[in-house]
XYZ file of C-alpha atoms in Angstrom:
491
model
C 18.209 14.308 9.642
C 17.302 12.875 13.035
C 14.511 15.434 13.360
C 13.025 14.381 9.998
C 13.121 10.715 11.048
C 11.405 11.505 14.358
C 8.774 13.534 12.534
C 8.151 10.656 10.069
C 7.870 8.102 12.849
C 5.457 10.357 14.733
C 3.273 10.751 11.644
C 3.185 7.002 11.046
C 2.210 6.352 14.655
C -0.552 8.947 14.386
C -2.023 7.222 11.308
C -1.791 3.809 12.993
C -3.617 5.113 16.054
C -6.376 6.593 13.922
C -6.818 3.335 12.066
C -7.016 1.453 15.363
C -9.687 3.871 16.624
C -11.897 3.095 13.597
C -11.558 -0.666 14.026
C -12.049 -0.590 17.806
C -15.273 1.380 17.235
C -16.367 -1.232 14.676
C -15.796 -4.088 17.118
C -17.494 -2.205 19.951
C -20.626 -1.512 17.878
C -20.802 -5.094 16.578
C -20.567 -6.794 19.967
C -22.151 -4.216 22.295
C -25.388 -2.367 21.552
C -24.402 0.357 24.027
C -22.660 3.281 22.363
C -19.123 3.981 23.591
C -18.964 7.769 23.862
C -15.159 8.010 23.876
C -14.792 5.878 20.737
C -17.600 7.752 18.987
C -16.076 11.178 19.617
C -12.593 9.949 18.649
C -13.932 8.377 15.440
C -15.780 11.565 14.532
C -12.562 13.559 14.925
C -10.692 11.061 12.705
C -13.349 11.103 9.977
C -13.472 14.897 9.851
C -9.686 15.162 9.891
C -9.266 12.917 6.818
C -11.986 14.709 4.870
C -14.758 12.090 4.976
C -18.426 12.885 5.763
C -19.699 12.360 9.307
C -22.583 10.320 7.821
C -20.169 7.376 7.657
C -20.599 7.060 11.426
C -24.409 7.234 11.347
C -25.713 3.647 11.710
C -29.086 4.711 10.251
C -27.539 6.041 7.044
C -27.254 3.461 4.262
C -24.230 3.319 1.992
C -26.536 4.306 -0.869
C -27.538 7.531 0.895
C -23.888 8.363 1.659
C -22.912 7.793 -1.976
C -25.847 9.850 -3.254
C -24.698 12.834 -1.165
C -21.016 12.246 -1.922
C -20.803 10.586 -5.394
C -17.008 10.596 -5.337
C -17.038 7.837 -2.697
C -18.689 5.301 -5.043
C -15.396 4.467 -6.748
C -13.693 4.014 -3.363
C -16.289 1.475 -2.183
C -15.911 -0.576 -5.386
C -13.345 -3.352 -4.814
C -12.495 -1.852 -1.426
C -11.525 -5.214 0.117
C -10.174 -7.006 -2.960
C -6.528 -8.127 -2.564
C -3.960 -6.208 -4.551
C -1.823 -7.959 -7.175
C 0.867 -8.695 -4.584
C -1.654 -10.518 -2.401
C -2.007 -7.765 0.179
C -5.636 -6.979 1.017
C -6.913 -3.708 -0.330
C -8.285 -3.039 3.112
C -6.473 -3.536 6.392
C -8.911 -5.694 8.339
C -6.713 -6.629 11.287
C -7.892 -4.513 14.201
C -5.132 -5.833 16.458
C -2.137 -5.005 14.242
C 0.917 -3.948 16.232
C 1.727 -0.353 15.273
C 5.494 -0.762 15.161
C 6.452 1.890 12.649
C 10.116 0.934 12.538
C 9.796 -2.792 11.758
C 10.368 -4.404 8.382
C 6.874 -5.923 8.568
C 5.460 -2.481 7.985
C 6.954 -2.344 4.512
C 5.169 -3.714 1.466
C 6.613 -6.675 -0.369
C 7.898 -4.433 -3.154
C 9.997 -2.476 -0.682
C 7.860 0.686 -0.868
C 6.566 2.472 2.207
C 2.993 1.795 3.295
C 0.465 4.554 2.618
C -0.794 4.827 6.183
C -3.052 7.778 5.388
C -4.827 5.648 2.778
C -5.163 2.819 5.310
C -6.973 5.143 7.736
C -9.369 6.207 4.984
C -9.938 2.568 4.001
C -10.598 1.635 7.617
C -13.353 4.242 7.840
C -15.031 3.019 4.633
C -14.668 -0.676 5.521
C -16.135 -0.026 8.970
C -19.193 1.624 7.427
C -19.955 -1.298 5.121
C -19.335 -4.029 7.703
C -21.286 -2.292 10.455
C -24.319 -1.657 8.251
C -24.417 -5.305 7.115
C -23.529 -7.231 10.266
C -25.253 -4.997 12.847
C -28.877 -5.688 11.886
C -31.724 -3.790 13.603
C -33.377 -5.480 16.622
C -37.103 -6.199 16.905
C -39.664 -6.127 14.104
C -38.194 -5.301 10.704
C -39.933 -2.956 8.266
C -39.899 -3.236 4.491
C -37.699 -0.148 4.334
C -35.164 -1.643 6.746
C -34.990 -4.868 4.739
C -34.535 -2.927 1.510
C -31.778 -0.820 3.082
C -29.969 -3.908 4.395
C -30.134 -5.559 0.947
C -28.666 -2.406 -0.550
C -25.828 -2.361 2.010
C -25.168 -6.084 1.450
C -24.863 -5.354 -2.274
C -22.216 -2.711 -1.508
C -20.324 -5.263 0.618
C -20.381 -7.684 -2.305
C -19.026 -4.949 -4.584
C -16.326 -4.152 -2.051
C -15.272 -7.813 -2.258
C -15.146 -7.681 -6.053
C -18.436 -9.511 -6.648
C -21.665 -8.613 -8.376
C -24.613 -7.611 -6.130
C -26.434 -10.735 -4.951
C -23.611 -13.111 -5.941
C -22.476 -14.057 -2.427
C -26.020 -14.418 -1.104
C -26.761 -17.129 -3.677
C -29.204 -15.042 -5.701
C -29.153 -13.646 -9.164
C -26.445 -11.327 -10.424
C -27.383 -7.715 -10.377
C -29.892 -6.263 -7.982
C -30.473 -3.419 -5.608
C -28.369 -0.336 -5.226
C -26.624 -0.391 -8.577
C -23.507 1.710 -8.398
C -23.179 4.948 -10.327
C -20.520 3.314 -12.488
C -22.936 0.505 -13.330
C -20.283 -2.166 -12.962
C -21.182 -3.902 -9.727
C -17.486 -4.556 -9.177
C -14.219 -3.397 -10.646
C -13.504 -6.544 -12.657
C -11.067 -8.158 -10.231
C -12.119 -11.634 -9.122
C -10.610 -12.769 -5.814
C -10.550 -16.395 -4.719
C -13.537 -16.039 -2.409
C -13.329 -19.652 -1.229
C -9.955 -18.816 0.307
C -10.539 -15.213 1.300
C -14.009 -15.405 2.848
C -15.273 -19.010 2.873
C -18.147 -18.369 5.277
C -19.399 -14.913 4.328
C -21.913 -16.086 1.701
C -23.918 -18.378 4.013
C -23.670 -15.771 6.784
C -25.172 -13.054 4.589
C -27.966 -15.409 3.559
C -28.686 -16.266 7.204
C -28.854 -12.587 8.195
C -31.236 -11.807 5.342
C -33.442 -14.793 6.180
C -33.578 -13.635 9.813
C -34.666 -10.149 8.767
C -37.420 -11.569 6.563
C -38.686 -13.752 9.406
C -38.880 -10.736 11.731
C -40.844 -8.707 9.220
C -44.641 -8.606 9.389
C -44.766 -9.784 5.819
C -48.529 -10.101 5.458
C -49.089 -6.513 6.605
C -46.370 -5.272 4.261
C -47.806 -7.161 1.280
C -51.286 -5.767 1.958
C -49.950 -2.220 1.480
C -48.901 -1.649 -2.180
C -46.626 1.237 -1.180
C -44.720 -0.869 1.385
C -44.671 -3.909 -0.907
C -43.104 -1.733 -3.580
C -40.103 -1.186 -1.281
C -39.319 -4.908 -1.188
C -36.530 -6.269 -3.348
C -37.009 -9.957 -4.226
C -34.297 -12.254 -2.881
C -34.033 -16.001 -2.247
C -34.856 -15.556 1.460
C -37.922 -13.455 0.678
C -39.112 -15.827 -2.049
C -38.818 -18.774 0.354
C -41.007 -16.982 2.907
C -43.552 -16.034 0.226
C -43.759 -19.619 -1.041
C -44.271 -20.917 2.481
C -46.988 -18.363 3.263
C -48.754 -18.132 -0.100
C -51.746 -20.232 0.994
C -52.474 -17.728 3.784
C -52.516 -14.707 1.455
C -55.415 -13.294 -0.533
C -56.470 -10.203 -2.419
C -53.910 -7.396 -2.678
C -51.372 -9.247 -0.512
C -51.448 -12.312 -2.784
C -51.184 -10.154 -5.920
C -48.137 -8.338 -4.514
C -46.558 -11.650 -3.479
C -47.029 -13.055 -6.987
C -45.505 -9.910 -8.491
C -42.390 -10.291 -6.310
C -42.036 -13.980 -7.192
C -42.469 -13.178 -10.888
C -39.761 -10.474 -10.731
C -37.310 -12.833 -9.050
C -38.058 -15.691 -11.468
C -37.530 -13.416 -14.482
C -34.203 -12.111 -13.130
C -32.830 -15.595 -12.385
C -34.144 -16.932 -15.706
C -32.246 -14.246 -17.599
C -28.972 -15.291 -15.936
C -29.555 -19.027 -16.471
C -30.708 -18.543 -20.068
C -27.422 -16.813 -20.848
C -25.482 -19.729 -19.325
C -27.448 -22.261 -21.393
C -26.849 -20.290 -24.596
C -23.095 -20.124 -23.870
C -22.814 -23.882 -23.384
C -21.763 -26.265 -26.129
C -24.260 -27.496 -28.703
C -24.567 -30.700 -30.693
C -21.882 -32.084 -33.013
C -21.928 -31.245 -36.718
C -23.919 -33.692 -38.839
C -21.805 -34.221 -41.991
C -24.391 -36.555 -43.490
C -26.505 -33.489 -44.292
C -25.223 -31.577 -47.363
C -24.189 -28.011 -46.517
C -26.542 -25.244 -47.520
C -25.048 -23.453 -50.550
C -25.384 -19.852 -49.371
C -22.726 -17.159 -49.147
C -22.537 -17.110 -45.317
C -21.530 -20.816 -45.367
C -18.814 -20.369 -48.022
C -15.496 -21.899 -46.864
C -13.152 -19.452 -48.564
C -9.857 -20.996 -47.366
C -10.820 -24.494 -48.502
C -12.123 -23.172 -51.835
C -8.796 -21.469 -52.587
C -6.763 -24.512 -51.506
C -8.751 -26.950 -53.628
C -8.493 -24.720 -56.710
C -4.762 -23.935 -56.567
C -4.188 -26.234 -59.568
C -6.113 -23.657 -61.625
C -3.630 -20.862 -60.865
C -2.394 -19.060 -64.009
C 1.120 -17.574 -63.496
C 0.943 -15.638 -66.778
C -2.338 -13.957 -65.887
C -1.694 -14.038 -62.121
C -5.254 -15.176 -61.711
C -6.922 -18.089 -59.879
C -9.742 -19.769 -61.772
C -12.356 -21.337 -59.464
C -14.334 -24.222 -60.912
C -15.742 -25.508 -57.594
C -16.989 -23.840 -54.423
C -16.812 -25.468 -50.980
C -19.239 -24.759 -48.130
C -19.162 -25.352 -44.374
C -21.431 -27.895 -42.721
C -23.767 -26.171 -40.245
C -26.416 -28.831 -39.531
C -26.104 -30.455 -36.113
C -27.253 -33.796 -34.805
C -30.373 -33.381 -32.697
C -31.803 -36.648 -31.424
C -35.050 -36.290 -29.447
C -34.081 -36.502 -25.769
C -36.071 -36.760 -22.556
C -35.031 -34.830 -19.457
C -36.582 -35.902 -16.156
C -35.887 -33.523 -13.263
C -36.759 -34.717 -9.744
C -36.461 -32.065 -7.041
C -36.626 -32.415 -3.277
C -38.997 -29.638 -2.135
C -38.360 -30.044 1.592
C -37.503 -26.884 3.511
C -33.734 -27.269 3.176
C -33.846 -27.326 -0.634
C -35.810 -24.163 -1.497
C -32.865 -22.568 -3.342
C -32.482 -25.672 -5.527
C -36.237 -25.854 -6.097
C -36.347 -22.317 -7.478
C -33.237 -22.669 -9.655
C -34.147 -26.093 -11.081
C -37.722 -25.099 -11.844
C -36.447 -22.183 -13.900
C -33.710 -24.275 -15.507
C -36.221 -26.964 -16.515
C -38.405 -24.344 -18.214
C -35.410 -23.083 -20.229
C -34.470 -26.566 -21.445
C -38.138 -27.209 -22.229
C -37.861 -24.426 -24.797
C -35.062 -26.195 -26.683
C -36.009 -28.116 -29.843
C -36.538 -31.873 -29.483
C -36.122 -31.882 -25.684
C -39.007 -33.410 -23.735
C -38.830 -32.126 -20.146
C -40.616 -33.631 -17.148
C -40.539 -32.107 -13.658
C -41.375 -33.893 -10.399
C -41.282 -32.329 -6.921
C -41.536 -34.345 -3.734
C -41.343 -34.387 0.059
C -43.407 -37.189 1.626
C -45.677 -36.989 -1.431
C -44.806 -36.491 -5.084
C -46.280 -33.975 -7.504
C -45.945 -34.159 -11.308
C -45.423 -30.556 -12.439
C -44.823 -31.400 -16.100
C -47.971 -29.624 -17.411
C -46.596 -26.315 -16.096
C -42.907 -26.882 -16.815
C -42.809 -24.109 -19.439
C -43.899 -21.535 -16.827
C -41.635 -21.582 -13.737
C -43.832 -18.992 -12.016
C -46.924 -21.203 -12.144
C -44.803 -24.214 -11.184
C -43.474 -22.549 -8.020
C -46.979 -21.506 -6.976
C -47.970 -25.188 -7.015
C -45.116 -26.304 -4.748
C -45.571 -26.940 -1.044
C -42.281 -26.341 0.775
C -41.489 -28.201 3.975
C -42.207 -31.609 5.432
C -40.162 -34.795 5.419
C -38.446 -36.598 2.561
C -39.455 -39.873 0.877
C -37.844 -40.246 -2.530
C -39.558 -43.563 -3.257
C -42.840 -41.754 -4.024
C -41.034 -39.600 -6.607
C -39.326 -42.660 -8.055
C -42.730 -44.240 -8.615
C -43.616 -41.302 -10.862
C -40.227 -41.054 -12.580
C -39.620 -44.693 -13.608
C -42.625 -45.021 -16.005
C -41.369 -41.920 -17.873
C -38.138 -43.699 -18.935
C -39.319 -45.124 -22.268
C -35.959 -45.079 -24.122
C -33.134 -45.232 -21.546
C -30.368 -44.363 -24.048
C -32.087 -41.072 -24.856
C -33.046 -40.197 -21.268
C -31.296 -38.237 -18.559
C -32.585 -38.239 -14.981
C -31.446 -35.390 -12.728
C -32.165 -35.966 -9.029
C -31.643 -32.907 -6.825
C -31.688 -33.531 -3.075
C -29.575 -33.582 0.068
C -30.444 -37.333 0.097
C -31.358 -37.444 3.774
C -34.070 -39.989 3.025
C -36.440 -42.094 5.058
C -36.003 -45.245 2.929
C -32.360 -45.132 1.899
C -31.606 -48.608 0.523
C -34.797 -49.110 -1.566
C -34.349 -45.653 -3.110
C -30.696 -46.182 -3.950
C -31.428 -49.561 -5.528
C -34.024 -47.904 -7.794
C -31.489 -45.224 -8.772
C -28.876 -47.887 -9.499
C -31.408 -49.703 -11.714
C -31.897 -46.512 -13.760
C -28.122 -46.255 -14.210
C -27.834 -49.911 -15.258
C -30.643 -49.499 -17.796
C -28.486 -47.166 -19.866
C -30.142 -43.887 -18.888
C -27.840 -41.111 -17.722
C -28.386 -40.548 -13.996
C -27.065 -37.316 -12.456
C -27.346 -36.976 -8.661
C -27.020 -33.360 -7.541
C -26.411 -32.224 -3.964
C -27.800 -28.750 -4.548
C -28.180 -26.317 -7.384
C -27.572 -22.901 -5.903
C -26.040 -19.861 -7.519
C -23.213 -19.972 -5.002
C -22.551 -23.714 -5.278
C -23.022 -24.698 -1.629
C -24.148 -28.299 -1.045
C -24.792 -30.711 1.817
C -25.228 -34.400 0.980
C -25.885 -37.521 3.043
C -22.455 -39.288 3.223
C -24.131 -42.704 2.865
C -25.501 -41.794 -0.566
C -22.390 -39.858 -1.579
C -20.126 -42.914 -1.155
C -22.472 -45.261 -3.010
C -22.960 -42.872 -5.919
C -19.174 -42.586 -6.178
C -18.742 -46.382 -6.217
C -21.448 -46.627 -8.886
C -19.579 -44.223 -11.158
C -22.131 -41.411 -10.857
C -20.560 -39.055 -8.303
C -22.753 -36.366 -6.798
C -22.496 -33.178 -8.811
C -21.711 -30.281 -6.532
C -20.614 -26.739 -7.116
C -22.021 -23.906 -9.160
C -25.191 -24.308 -11.217
C -23.080 -23.794 -14.353
C -21.765 -27.367 -13.892
C -25.267 -28.804 -14.185
C -26.007 -26.605 -17.196
C -22.876 -27.946 -18.929
C -23.708 -31.599 -18.113
C -27.251 -31.293 -19.440
C -26.338 -29.351 -22.552
C -23.640 -31.881 -23.459
C -26.092 -34.786 -23.250
C -29.205 -33.170 -24.725
C -27.780 -31.468 -27.804
């Protein structure tokens, strides 16, 4: 019996040591560009011993390429780091765990023994994903390297139980779709608690890669441009540089912007369609067609005509459901800060405005501003053309936008003004007084800190406190919140 216990303890220690080797290699590669020969050889021995391909240790091999050669690994990468039902992470991410095989801490909360062999395998897979994403290539970045990083980032998002692109603040779906086609295994962890900073970090890494890429040269080559996958970071760079592009490069840039706009529009359109619609208008008689027949009410109202002898219900009146809804013509005025810090909001709100412009009896106006204001209403139905007319960057002076917005408020009770900005303004008090005047007039005023897919926002505290005191708190969070607010008012 003692021999079996010693053998079990030895096996557990062996698995713990192997897991530690994988995590020490991960830390060494992340913080030191010099390869550690001892850790590399030890990691290779571990990977081969547990039956995983050596390509997991190749920093030049993307997760996509590994999965293509070994399709069985796709299911293991999906939800790899999502917590289990008992709250324990699916992947052991603590590289400094004390390997005390005999302690009670090494038992799971349900009293069962830990599967240390599975933990070693998980450590190898987790290390591959994290190293590929957070160890970006130095120097000039090629289109292929950017595409590969975006693919690896999508696998990291899947490993965390998200859809590709979700954490980076872009559209759902995207590069490197998994063989299962799910983009996640359906479990939804509380990402705000589990990984509060990983979304902005991924976005910052991607933006850095785009900046280090010779974008104009890539766009001039159709073959290289075809390797690019549109993302928010790439779209921002294209919008900033569009005036310096021409010919083939400009055509390729427009194609990338169009692809991104269409993908985001599809997601937002679905959210708008799912939102509530106007209240039923019972002053309009119901249309007497079969699909509107209220069968339950018809039976109830005709119960007095029941014949016990014949066991038959005679119906002398049919009842129909009301389907007409109240639709008062409404005006939506969207004012967007187009300074450099608000590019994500600019893209999302431009697309959102075009979707609402397609609704019946909704008159949409769009204004973009930095130190000057631009009325984009003539192009509001086409977000692609609207974005091409923006000029990202510069300072912020909301008073110039207010001068364009105020004359558009003809009927305050039927008008909603959405102001999207971080509210770091040059003329704070005059601008706030104008916003307060709109609120007092009876128009619905909605200040928004940002409208990103991930819901991150940064707002000037001075404005935040005054909006709260006024009874119009700054709307922050996911873009779905703004969709709900607008749909409730407009329909």
